[in-house]
PDB file of C-alpha atoms in Angstrom:
ATOM      1  CA  MET Q   1    -110.004 103.746 125.988  1.00  0.00           C
ATOM      2  CA  ALA Q   2    -113.124 102.162 127.472  1.00  0.00           C
ATOM      3  CA  VAL Q   3    -111.104  98.920 128.289  1.00  0.00           C
ATOM      4  CA  THR Q   4    -108.445 101.036 129.889  1.00  0.00           C
ATOM      5  CA  LEU Q   5    -110.864 102.849 132.038  1.00  0.00           C
ATOM      6  CA  ALA Q   6    -112.766  99.760 132.968  1.00  0.00           C
ATOM      7  CA  THR Q   7    -109.653  97.967 133.981  1.00  0.00           C
ATOM      8  CA  LEU Q   8    -108.300 100.967 136.065  1.00  0.00           C
ATOM      9  CA  THR Q   9    -111.727 101.126 137.769  1.00  0.00           C
ATOM     10  CA  TYR Q  10    -111.659  97.388 138.485  1.00  0.00           C
ATOM     11  CA  LYS Q  11    -108.213  97.683 139.959  1.00  0.00           C
ATOM     12  CA  PHE Q  12    -109.119 100.489 142.214  1.00  0.00           C
ATOM     13  CA  ILE Q  13    -112.266  98.878 143.401  1.00  0.00           C
ATOM     14  CA  ALA Q  14    -110.267  95.781 144.282  1.00  0.00           C
ATOM     15  CA  LYS Q  15    -107.817  97.941 146.172  1.00  0.00           C
ATOM     16  CA  ALA Q  16    -110.319  99.905 148.104  1.00  0.00           C
ATOM     17  CA  ASP Q  17    -109.994  99.249 151.809  1.00  0.00           C
ATOM     18  CA  LYS Q  18    -112.561 101.746 153.059  1.00  0.00           C
ATOM     19  CA  LEU Q  19    -115.542 100.368 151.128  1.00  0.00           C
ATOM     20  CA  SER Q  20    -117.843  97.883 152.763  1.00  0.00           C
ATOM     21  CA  SER Q  21    -118.419  94.550 150.914  1.00  0.00           C
ATOM     22  CA  GLN Q  22    -121.920  95.824 149.889  1.00  0.00           C
ATOM     23  CA  ALA Q  23    -120.375  98.936 148.442  1.00  0.00           C
ATOM     24  CA  VAL Q  24    -117.859  96.859 146.533  1.00  0.00           C
ATOM     25  CA  ALA Q  25    -120.495  94.482 145.171  1.00  0.00           C
ATOM     26  CA  LEU Q  26    -122.511  97.526 144.139  1.00  0.00           C
ATOM     27  CA  GLN Q  27    -119.490  99.081 142.284  1.00  0.00           C
ATOM     28  CA  TYR Q  28    -118.719  95.782 140.539  1.00  0.00           C
ATOM     29  CA  LYS Q  29    -122.357  95.581 139.387  1.00  0.00           C
ATOM     30  CA  LEU Q  30    -122.319  99.163 138.162  1.00  0.00           C
ATOM     31  CA  LEU Q  31    -119.059  98.544 136.352  1.00  0.00           C
ATOM     32  CA  THR Q  32    -120.516  95.444 134.747  1.00  0.00           C
ATOM     33  CA  THR Q  33    -123.483  97.404 133.685  1.00  0.00           C
ATOM     34  CA  VAL Q  34    -121.460 100.240 132.131  1.00  0.00           C
ATOM     35  CA  CYS Q  35    -119.284  97.733 130.293  1.00  0.00           C
ATOM     36  CA  ALA Q  36    -122.388  96.105 128.825  1.00  0.00           C
ATOM     37  CA  GLN Q  37    -123.822  99.495 127.830  1.00  0.00           C
ATOM     38  CA  THR Q  38    -120.483 100.269 126.039  1.00  0.00           C
ATOM     39  CA  PHE Q  39    -120.544  96.923 124.277  1.00  0.00           C
ATOM     40  CA  VAL Q  40    -124.212  97.518 122.803  1.00  0.00           C
ATOM     41  CA  PRO Q  41    -123.398 100.460 120.601  1.00  0.00           C
ATOM     42  CA  LEU Q  42    -120.163  98.704 119.486  1.00  0.00           C
ATOM     43  CA  VAL Q  43    -122.249  95.703 118.214  1.00  0.00           C
ATOM     44  CA  PHE Q  44    -125.362  97.640 116.972  1.00  0.00           C
ATOM     45  CA  VAL Q  45    -123.866 100.752 115.481  1.00  0.00           C
ATOM     46  CA  TYR Q  46    -120.101 100.909 115.130  1.00  0.00           C
ATOM     47  CA  ILE Q  47    -119.248  97.409 113.777  1.00  0.00           C
ATOM     48  CA  PRO Q  48    -122.082  97.387 111.160  1.00  0.00           C
ATOM     49  CA  TYR Q  49    -121.343 100.849 109.785  1.00  0.00           C
ATOM     50  CA  MET Q  50    -117.508 100.080 109.794  1.00  0.00           C
ATOM     51  CA  ALA Q  51    -118.250  96.935 107.869  1.00  0.00           C
ATOM     52  CA  ALA Q  52    -120.486  98.737 105.337  1.00  0.00           C
ATOM     53  CA  ASN Q  53    -117.971 101.439 104.794  1.00  0.00           C
ATOM     54  CA  HIS Q  54    -114.878  99.225 104.552  1.00  0.00           C
ATOM     55  CA  SER Q  55    -116.568  96.648 102.382  1.00  0.00           C
ATOM     56  CA  ALA Q  56    -117.144  99.269  99.671  1.00  0.00           C
ATOM     57  CA  PHE Q  57    -113.529 100.557  99.849  1.00  0.00           C
ATOM     58  CA  LEU Q  58    -112.079  97.009  99.852  1.00  0.00           C
ATOM     59  CA  GLY Q  59    -114.228  95.832  96.857  1.00  0.00           C
ATOM     60  CA  LEU Q  60    -115.895  93.218  99.142  1.00  0.00           C
ATOM     61  CA  PRO Q  61    -119.607  92.360  98.744  1.00  0.00           C
ATOM     62  CA  ALA Q  62    -121.705  94.185 101.152  1.00  0.00           C
ATOM     63  CA  TYR Q  63    -124.055  91.145 101.854  1.00  0.00           C
ATOM     64  CA  SER Q  64    -126.960  93.622 102.758  1.00  0.00           C
ATOM     65  CA  ILE Q  65    -125.043  95.006 105.633  1.00  0.00           C
ATOM     66  CA  ASP Q  66    -125.805  98.504 104.270  1.00  0.00           C
ATOM     67  CA  ARG Q  67    -129.623  97.779 104.636  1.00  0.00           C
ATOM     68  CA  ALA Q  68    -129.112  96.055 108.033  1.00  0.00           C
ATOM     69  CA  CYS Q  69    -127.434  99.145 109.511  1.00  0.00           C
ATOM     70  CA  MET Q  70    -130.721 101.035 109.803  1.00  0.00           C
ATOM     71  CA  GLN Q  71    -132.511  98.266 111.550  1.00  0.00           C
ATOM     72  CA  LEU Q  72    -129.537  97.656 113.914  1.00  0.00           C
ATOM     73  CA  THR Q  73    -129.417 101.479 114.785  1.00  0.00           C
ATOM     74  CA  VAL Q  74    -133.131 101.296 115.595  1.00  0.00           C
ATOM     75  CA  CYS Q  75    -132.542  98.300 117.835  1.00  0.00           C
ATOM     76  CA  PHE Q  76    -129.737 100.016 119.837  1.00  0.00           C
ATOM     77  CA  PRO Q  77    -131.977 101.929 122.338  1.00  0.00           C
ATOM     78  CA  VAL Q  78    -134.191  98.957 122.951  1.00  0.00           C
ATOM     79  CA  TRP Q  79    -131.198  96.679 123.806  1.00  0.00           C
ATOM     80  CA  ASP Q  80    -129.654  99.342 126.025  1.00  0.00           C
ATOM     81  CA  ALA Q  81    -132.873  99.469 128.061  1.00  0.00           C
ATOM     82  CA  ILE Q  82    -132.970  95.678 128.250  1.00  0.00           C
ATOM     83  CA  ILE Q  83    -129.464  95.498 129.631  1.00  0.00           C
ATOM     84  CA  ILE Q  84    -130.203  98.074 132.268  1.00  0.00           C
ATOM     85  CA  ILE Q  85    -133.419  96.253 133.276  1.00  0.00           C
ATOM     86  CA  GLY Q  86    -131.599  92.844 133.236  1.00  0.00           C
ATOM     87  CA  LEU Q  87    -128.528  93.872 135.250  1.00  0.00           C
ATOM     88  CA  ILE Q  88    -130.023  96.280 137.806  1.00  0.00           C
ATOM     89  CA  LYS Q  89    -132.086  94.504 140.340  1.00  0.00           C
ATOM     90  CA  ASP Q  90    -134.364  97.525 141.322  1.00  0.00           C
ATOM     91  CA  TYR Q  91    -135.387  98.136 137.669  1.00  0.00           C
ATOM     92  CA  ARG Q  92    -135.958  94.329 137.204  1.00  0.00           C
ATOM     93  CA  GLU Q  93    -138.091  94.049 140.200  1.00  0.00           C
ATOM     94  CA  GLY Q  94    -140.017  97.199 139.141  1.00  0.00           C
ATOM     95  CA  LEU Q  95    -140.694  95.670 135.711  1.00  0.00           C
ATOM     96  CA  ILE Q  96    -141.877  92.411 137.262  1.00  0.00           C
ATOM     97  CA  SER Q  97    -144.154  94.152 139.707  1.00  0.00           C
ATOM     98  CA  ILE Q  98    -145.712  96.077 136.707  1.00  0.00           C
ATOM     99  CA  ILE Q  99    -146.124  92.854 134.598  1.00  0.00           C
ATOM    100  CA  ARG Q 100    -147.316  90.646 137.529  1.00  0.00           C
ATOM    101  CA  PRO Q 101    -148.803  92.814 140.230  1.00  0.00           C
ATOM    102  CA  THR Q 102    -149.016  91.294 143.746  1.00  0.00           C
ATOM    103  CA  ALA Q 103    -152.537  90.239 144.967  1.00  0.00           C
ATOM    104  CA  GLN Q 104    -154.102  92.391 147.687  1.00  0.00           C
ATOM    105  CA  ILE Q 105    -154.678  90.459 150.838  1.00  0.00           C
ATOM    106  CA  GLY Q 106    -157.661  92.405 152.079  1.00  0.00           C
ATOM    107  CA  GLN Q 107    -159.048  95.681 152.919  1.00  0.00           C
ATOM    108  CA  VAL Q 108    -157.489  97.430 155.940  1.00  0.00           C
ATOM    109  CA  GLU Q 109    -159.385  99.838 158.112  1.00  0.00           C
ATOM    110  CA  THR Q 110    -157.480 102.718 159.765  1.00  0.00           C
ATOM    111  CA  THR Q 111    -158.798 104.562 162.879  1.00  0.00           C
ATOM    112  CA  TRP Q 112    -157.351 107.593 164.089  1.00  0.00           C
ATOM    113  CA  GLN Q 113    -157.323 108.788 167.722  1.00  0.00           C
ATOM    114  CA  THR Q 114    -156.641 112.309 168.944  1.00  0.00           C
ATOM    115  CA  ALA Q 115    -156.022 113.764 172.324  1.00  0.00           C
ATOM    116  CA  GLU Q 116    -157.857 116.850 173.547  1.00  0.00           C
ATOM    117  CA  VAL Q 117    -155.616 119.755 174.359  1.00  0.00           C
ATOM    118  CA  SER Q 118    -156.939 122.610 176.624  1.00  0.00           C
ATOM    119  CA  ALA Q 119    -155.454 126.027 176.830  1.00  0.00           C
ATOM    120  CA  ILE Q 120    -156.067 129.026 179.036  1.00  0.00           C
ATOM    121  CA  PRO Q 121    -157.529 132.006 177.217  1.00  0.00           C
ATOM    122  CA  LEU Q 122    -155.217 134.975 176.965  1.00  0.00           C
ATOM    123  CA  ALA Q 123    -157.932 137.272 178.423  1.00  0.00           C
ATOM    124  CA  SER Q 124    -158.011 135.635 181.751  1.00  0.00           C
ATOM    125  CA  ILE Q 125    -154.118 135.870 182.388  1.00  0.00           C
TER     126      ILE Q 125
END
């Protein structure tokens, strides 16, 4: 189902004639990110659990897949965050600015200037 929806989305983005080139590039980047986010639970959750369940029914040795399922499930949120940070430029630049802050050039002094406003008192009108 996810493959079908991704294919249809790609097709409609390619056919869109009222989108700018920047909007099309953004849509492709978001589609790539969503596809990667769909791939992560498949690898870290669904495939290991399916392998553990089917190996028992088919009489195959588990090869410690049943023990690895818990660790892979724990890793899933971390890899999901890594994919988002890696594929979306704003998050990636934000992380880089946190890790490696830019050096401040110097101290800037701001001066404020105001203009006087005079008004006629209401009593003299």
